[in-house]
């Protein structure tokens, strides 16, 4: 995680950032402190009663500071980190003295954090073993996605955005099918009790779309009406302008390489998780005894955070638009590719 610190808010920004960093790392620090004496970790930078705070603890926290900070700001940030670690250590000692670390609920939380940290570390190790994309693979991706590169077009829309799926959407969708203009679409919405503002001149580049939606939007011309999902929203847009903005292979290559590397990492993780599940002896017990074994990796799409979720490389899409149907599922996209290509104008 990276924290941005505005240059005109140095002191206040550093303190807020480092406080957040300490908060984020509390679970892992609690684990480390509950299982090992921090004084053994290396050179001490502070001492709270009989417990030392090591320079390695400060270094670990400082890794999350934004890149490119001036030396004086790094020095200030490290001092704030030390102060926060001291505050944290006093609370840890209080917790130990009052046996809070032996509370059943706290022990469950610590065990859950430990399992999660180890599982994510395993994922990182598996993903790190994936191969690097070759020049031929990069070229092939470029040639197969010309609408994203050599034939790249930026489309400008007038849009109506609905904050979510209306209860009567099936009826509204049928009535929208024959309309050809945004004004007609707005009339249909109002007739169904839906009021939404019109935003004019909104530009959308192909890299802001899911990969499989790019060819669909590339075919759109001025005057065309398109309906699609964008996150939780439903967008009704009419094309008002298109502009050719191609990107050559040499400029696109580093972003394609990162995208393909991320995809290979995801595929390697998915394959290994499936192999591990297939080779393990899994039996449901107790209230789940009647449940049939699932396909390996099914846990990744269930109930909140997936166990084998990508934690760094699989970032959310820059814009979660899909093909022109609100019922379609969002396909894979990559923020690094989107940001990279977007910067090559």
Coordinates of C-alpha atoms in Angstrom, one line a residue:
X1 CA 0.0 0.0 0.0
X2 CA 1.3 3.5 -0.9
X3 CA 0.3 6.7 0.9
X4 CA 0.5 9.9 -1.1
X5 CA 1.8 12.9 0.9
X6 CA 1.2 16.3 -0.6
X7 CA 4.3 18.4 -0.6
X8 CA 2.5 21.4 1.1
X9 CA 1.4 19.3 4.1
X10 CA 4.7 17.7 5.1
X11 CA 4.5 17.4 8.8
X12 CA 0.8 16.7 9.1
X13 CA 0.8 14.4 6.1
X14 CA 3.7 12.3 7.4
X15 CA 2.1 11.9 10.8
X16 CA -1.2 10.9 9.3
X17 CA 0.5 8.5 6.8
X18 CA 2.7 6.8 9.4
X19 CA -0.2 6.5 11.9
X20 CA -2.2 4.7 9.2
X21 CA 0.8 2.5 8.4
X22 CA 1.1 1.4 12.0
X23 CA -2.6 0.7 12.1
X24 CA -2.5 -1.4 9.0
X25 CA 0.4 -3.5 10.3
X26 CA -1.0 -3.9 13.8
X27 CA -2.1 -7.5 13.2
X28 CA 1.2 -8.7 12.0
X29 CA 3.1 -6.8 14.7
X30 CA 0.9 -8.3 17.4
X31 CA 1.8 -11.7 16.0
X32 CA 5.5 -11.0 15.9
X33 CA 5.4 -9.5 19.5
X34 CA 3.4 -12.4 20.9
X35 CA 5.8 -15.0 19.5
X36 CA 9.2 -13.5 19.7
X37 CA 11.3 -11.0 21.7
X38 CA 11.7 -7.9 19.4
X39 CA 15.0 -7.2 21.1
X40 CA 16.5 -10.1 19.3
X41 CA 15.6 -8.7 15.9
X42 CA 18.5 -6.2 15.7
X43 CA 19.7 -2.8 16.8
X44 CA 17.3 -1.2 19.3
X45 CA 16.0 2.3 18.6
X46 CA 13.9 2.6 21.8
X47 CA 13.0 0.8 24.9
X48 CA 9.7 0.6 26.7
X49 CA 10.2 -0.9 30.2
X50 CA 12.1 -4.1 29.5
X51 CA 11.1 -4.4 25.9
X52 CA 13.1 -3.0 23.0
X53 CA 11.9 -1.7 19.6
X54 CA 14.3 -2.7 16.9
X55 CA 15.4 -0.8 13.8
X56 CA 14.0 -3.7 11.8
X57 CA 10.5 -2.9 13.0
X58 CA 11.0 0.7 11.9
X59 CA 12.4 -0.4 8.5
X60 CA 9.4 -2.7 8.0
X61 CA 6.9 0.1 8.5
X62 CA 9.0 2.6 6.4
X63 CA 8.7 0.3 3.4
X64 CA 5.1 1.5 3.0
X65 CA 6.1 5.2 2.7
X66 CA 5.6 6.7 -0.8
X67 CA 8.5 6.4 -3.2
X68 CA 10.6 9.5 -3.8
X69 CA 10.2 11.3 -0.5
X70 CA 13.0 13.8 0.3
X71 CA 15.6 12.6 2.8
X72 CA 14.4 15.1 5.4
X73 CA 10.8 13.9 5.2
X74 CA 11.9 10.3 5.4
X75 CA 13.8 11.1 8.6
X76 CA 10.7 12.8 10.0
X77 CA 8.5 9.9 9.0
X78 CA 10.8 7.4 10.7
X79 CA 10.7 9.4 13.9
X80 CA 6.9 9.4 13.8
X81 CA 7.0 5.6 13.2
X82 CA 9.2 5.1 16.3
X83 CA 6.8 7.2 18.4
X84 CA 3.8 5.2 17.2
X85 CA 5.6 1.9 17.8
X86 CA 6.3 3.1 21.3
X87 CA 2.6 3.9 21.9
X88 CA 1.7 0.5 20.4
X89 CA 4.3 -1.3 22.7
X90 CA 2.7 0.3 25.8
X91 CA -0.7 -1.1 24.7
X92 CA 0.8 -4.5 24.0
X93 CA 2.3 -4.6 27.5
X94 CA -1.0 -3.5 29.0
X95 CA -2.7 -6.3 27.0
X96 CA -0.2 -8.9 28.2
X97 CA -0.3 -7.8 31.8
X98 CA -4.1 -7.9 31.8
X99 CA -4.1 -11.3 29.9
X100 CA -6.0 -9.8 27.0
X101 CA -3.8 -11.9 24.7
X102 CA -5.4 -15.0 26.3
X103 CA -8.9 -13.9 25.7
X104 CA -10.7 -16.5 23.5
X105 CA -11.9 -14.0 20.9
X106 CA -8.5 -12.3 20.7
X107 CA -6.8 -15.6 20.3
X108 CA -9.1 -16.5 17.5
X109 CA -8.3 -13.2 15.8
X110 CA -4.6 -13.7 16.1
X111 CA -4.9 -17.3 14.7
X112 CA -7.0 -16.0 11.8
X113 CA -4.5 -13.2 11.1
X114 CA -1.6 -15.8 11.2
X115 CA -3.4 -18.2 8.8
X116 CA -4.2 -15.3 6.5
X117 CA -0.6 -14.0 6.5
X118 CA 0.8 -17.5 5.8
X119 CA -1.7 -18.2 3.1
X120 CA -0.9 -14.9 1.3
X121 CA 2.8 -15.5 1.7
X122 CA 2.3 -18.9 0.0
X123 CA 0.4 -17.2 -2.8
X124 CA 3.2 -14.7 -3.2
X125 CA 5.7 -17.5 -3.4
X126 CA 3.7 -19.5 -6.0
X127 CA 3.1 -16.4 -8.1
X128 CA 6.8 -15.4 -8.0
X129 CA 7.5 -18.7 -9.8
X130 CA 5.5 -17.8 -12.9
X131 CA 7.5 -17.2 -16.0
X132 CA 8.2 -13.8 -17.5
X133 CA 6.3 -12.9 -20.8
X134 CA 8.4 -13.4 -23.9
X135 CA 8.8 -10.8 -26.7
X136 CA 6.7 -13.1 -28.9
X137 CA 3.9 -13.2 -26.4
X138 CA 4.0 -9.4 -26.0
X139 CA 3.9 -9.0 -29.8
X140 CA 1.1 -11.5 -30.1
X141 CA -1.0 -9.7 -27.5
X142 CA -0.4 -6.4 -29.3
X143 CA -1.5 -7.8 -32.6
X144 CA -4.5 -9.5 -31.2
X145 CA -5.7 -6.3 -29.5
X146 CA -5.2 -3.6 -32.2
X147 CA -8.3 -1.8 -30.9
X148 CA -6.4 -1.2 -27.7
X149 CA -3.2 -0.1 -29.5
X150 CA -2.6 0.5 -33.2
X151 CA -6.3 1.2 -33.8
X152 CA -7.0 2.9 -30.5
X153 CA -9.9 5.3 -30.4
X154 CA -11.1 7.5 -27.6
X155 CA -14.9 7.8 -27.6
X156 CA -16.8 10.8 -26.2
X157 CA -20.3 10.1 -24.8
X158 CA -23.3 12.0 -23.5
X159 CA -24.3 9.8 -20.6
X160 CA -27.1 9.0 -18.1
X161 CA -25.9 7.0 -15.1
X162 CA -28.2 5.1 -12.8
X163 CA -26.8 4.5 -9.3
X164 CA -27.9 0.9 -9.3
X165 CA -30.3 -1.6 -10.9
X166 CA -33.8 -0.2 -10.6
X167 CA -36.5 -2.7 -9.2
X168 CA -38.3 -2.4 -12.5
X169 CA -35.2 -2.7 -14.7
X170 CA -36.5 -5.7 -16.8
X171 CA -39.5 -3.6 -17.9
X172 CA -37.3 -0.5 -18.5
X173 CA -34.7 -2.5 -20.4
X174 CA -37.3 -3.8 -22.9
X175 CA -38.7 -0.3 -23.4
X176 CA -35.1 1.0 -24.0
X177 CA -34.4 -1.6 -26.7
X178 CA -35.9 0.3 -29.7
X179 CA -34.7 3.8 -28.6
X180 CA -32.0 5.5 -30.7
X181 CA -31.3 8.8 -28.9
X182 CA -30.4 9.8 -25.3
X183 CA -33.4 12.0 -25.2
X184 CA -35.7 9.1 -26.0
X185 CA -33.9 7.0 -23.3
X186 CA -34.5 9.8 -20.8
X187 CA -38.2 9.9 -21.7
X188 CA -38.4 6.1 -21.1
X189 CA -36.7 6.5 -17.7
X190 CA -39.0 9.3 -16.6
X191 CA -42.1 7.4 -17.7
X192 CA -40.9 4.7 -15.3
X193 CA -40.3 7.1 -12.4
X194 CA -36.5 7.2 -12.8
X195 CA -34.8 10.6 -12.7
X196 CA -31.1 10.8 -13.5
X197 CA -28.9 13.7 -14.8
X198 CA -27.2 13.8 -18.2
X199 CA -23.5 14.2 -18.3
X200 CA -22.2 15.6 -21.6
X201 CA -18.8 15.1 -23.2
X202 CA -17.5 12.2 -21.1
X203 CA -14.4 10.6 -22.7
X204 CA -13.7 6.9 -22.5
X205 CA -10.5 5.3 -23.7
X206 CA -10.4 1.6 -24.6
X207 CA -8.0 0.8 -21.8
X208 CA -10.6 1.8 -19.3
X209 CA -12.8 -1.0 -20.4
X210 CA -12.6 -4.8 -19.7
X211 CA -10.4 -6.4 -22.4
X212 CA -13.3 -8.4 -24.1
X213 CA -15.4 -5.2 -24.3
X214 CA -12.9 -3.2 -26.3
X215 CA -13.8 -4.7 -29.7
X216 CA -17.5 -4.0 -29.0
X217 CA -16.9 -0.3 -28.2
X218 CA -14.5 0.0 -31.1
X219 CA -17.3 -0.6 -33.6
X220 CA -19.4 2.3 -32.2
X221 CA -19.9 5.4 -34.3
X222 CA -21.2 8.9 -33.7
X223 CA -24.9 8.6 -32.8
X224 CA -24.9 5.1 -31.5
X225 CA -26.6 4.4 -28.2
X226 CA -24.9 2.0 -25.8
X227 CA -26.1 0.5 -22.4
X228 CA -23.6 -1.1 -20.1
X229 CA -22.6 -1.7 -16.5
X230 CA -19.9 0.4 -14.7
X231 CA -19.4 -1.1 -11.3
X232 CA -22.8 -0.9 -9.6
X233 CA -24.0 1.7 -12.0
X234 CA -25.9 1.3 -15.3
X235 CA -24.8 3.7 -17.9
X236 CA -26.7 4.8 -21.0
X237 CA -24.4 6.6 -23.4
X238 CA -24.7 8.1 -26.8
X239 CA -21.5 8.5 -28.9
X240 CA -20.9 12.2 -29.8
X241 CA -17.3 12.0 -31.0
X242 CA -14.5 9.6 -31.7
X243 CA -10.8 10.3 -32.0
X244 CA -8.0 8.1 -33.3
X245 CA -5.1 7.9 -30.7
X246 CA -2.9 5.0 -31.6
X247 CA -0.1 3.6 -29.4
X248 CA 2.9 2.0 -31.0
X249 CA 4.4 -1.3 -29.8
X250 CA 7.6 0.1 -28.4
X251 CA 5.6 2.4 -26.1
X252 CA 3.0 -0.2 -25.2
X253 CA 5.5 -3.0 -24.5
X254 CA 6.2 -2.4 -20.8
X255 CA 2.5 -2.2 -19.9
X256 CA 1.7 -5.3 -22.0
X257 CA 4.5 -7.1 -20.2
X258 CA 3.2 -6.2 -16.8
X259 CA -0.4 -7.2 -17.8
X260 CA 0.8 -10.6 -19.1
X261 CA 3.0 -11.1 -16.1
X262 CA 0.0 -10.5 -13.8
X263 CA -2.1 -12.9 -15.9
X264 CA 0.5 -15.6 -15.7
X265 CA 0.8 -15.1 -12.0
X266 CA -3.0 -15.5 -11.6
X267 CA -3.0 -18.6 -13.8
X268 CA -0.1 -20.1 -11.8
X269 CA -1.8 -19.5 -8.5
X270 CA -5.1 -20.9 -9.7
X271 CA -3.4 -24.0 -11.1
X272 CA -1.4 -24.6 -7.9
X273 CA -4.5 -24.0 -5.6
X274 CA -6.4 -26.6 -7.8
X275 CA -3.5 -29.1 -7.5
X276 CA -3.3 -28.7 -3.8
X277 CA -7.0 -29.1 -3.4
X278 CA -7.1 -32.1 -5.7
X279 CA -4.2 -33.8 -3.8
X280 CA -5.6 -33.1 -0.3
X281 CA -8.0 -35.4 1.5
X282 CA -10.9 -33.1 2.1
X283 CA -14.0 -34.3 4.1
X284 CA -16.9 -32.1 5.4
X285 CA -17.9 -32.7 9.0
X286 CA -20.5 -31.6 11.5
X287 CA -23.2 -29.4 10.0
X288 CA -21.5 -29.6 6.6
X289 CA -21.3 -33.4 6.5
X290 CA -23.9 -33.7 3.8
X291 CA -22.1 -31.2 1.5
X292 CA -20.4 -32.5 -1.6
X293 CA -16.8 -31.7 -2.4
X294 CA -16.5 -28.6 -4.5
X295 CA -14.3 -27.9 -7.5
X296 CA -10.9 -26.7 -6.4
X297 CA -10.7 -22.9 -6.2
X298 CA -14.4 -22.5 -5.7
X299 CA -13.7 -20.7 -2.4
X300 CA -12.2 -17.8 -4.4
X301 CA -15.6 -16.6 -5.5
X302 CA -17.5 -17.2 -2.2
X303 CA -18.3 -15.0 0.8
X304 CA -16.2 -11.9 0.8
X305 CA -12.5 -11.9 0.5
X306 CA -11.1 -14.9 -1.4
X307 CA -8.5 -17.0 0.3
X308 CA -6.3 -17.0 -2.8
X309 CA -7.0 -13.4 -3.8
X310 CA -4.2 -11.4 -5.4
X311 CA -3.1 -8.8 -2.9
X312 CA -0.9 -6.5 -5.1
X313 CA -1.0 -7.2 -8.8
X314 CA -4.7 -8.0 -9.4
X315 CA -5.9 -4.5 -8.9
X316 CA -9.5 -3.4 -9.6
X317 CA -10.2 -2.2 -13.2
X318 CA -9.8 1.5 -13.9
X319 CA -13.4 1.4 -15.1
X320 CA -15.6 -1.7 -14.7
X321 CA -17.6 -1.2 -17.9
X322 CA -18.6 -4.4 -19.6
X323 CA -20.0 -5.2 -23.0
X324 CA -23.3 -3.3 -23.8
X325 CA -25.6 -5.4 -21.6
X326 CA -26.2 -4.7 -17.9
X327 CA -26.6 -8.4 -17.3
X328 CA -23.1 -9.4 -18.3
X329 CA -20.4 -10.2 -15.8
X330 CA -17.3 -8.1 -15.5
X331 CA -14.3 -9.9 -17.2
X332 CA -10.7 -9.6 -16.1
X333 CA -8.9 -6.3 -16.6
X334 CA -5.6 -4.8 -15.3
X335 CA -5.1 -1.3 -13.8
X336 CA -1.5 -1.2 -14.7
X337 CA -2.3 -1.7 -18.4
X338 CA -5.1 0.9 -18.2
X339 CA -3.0 3.5 -16.5
X340 CA 0.0 2.8 -18.7
X341 CA -1.7 3.1 -22.1
X342 CA -3.7 6.1 -20.9
X343 CA -0.5 7.9 -20.3
X344 CA 0.8 7.4 -23.8
X345 CA -1.3 10.1 -25.5

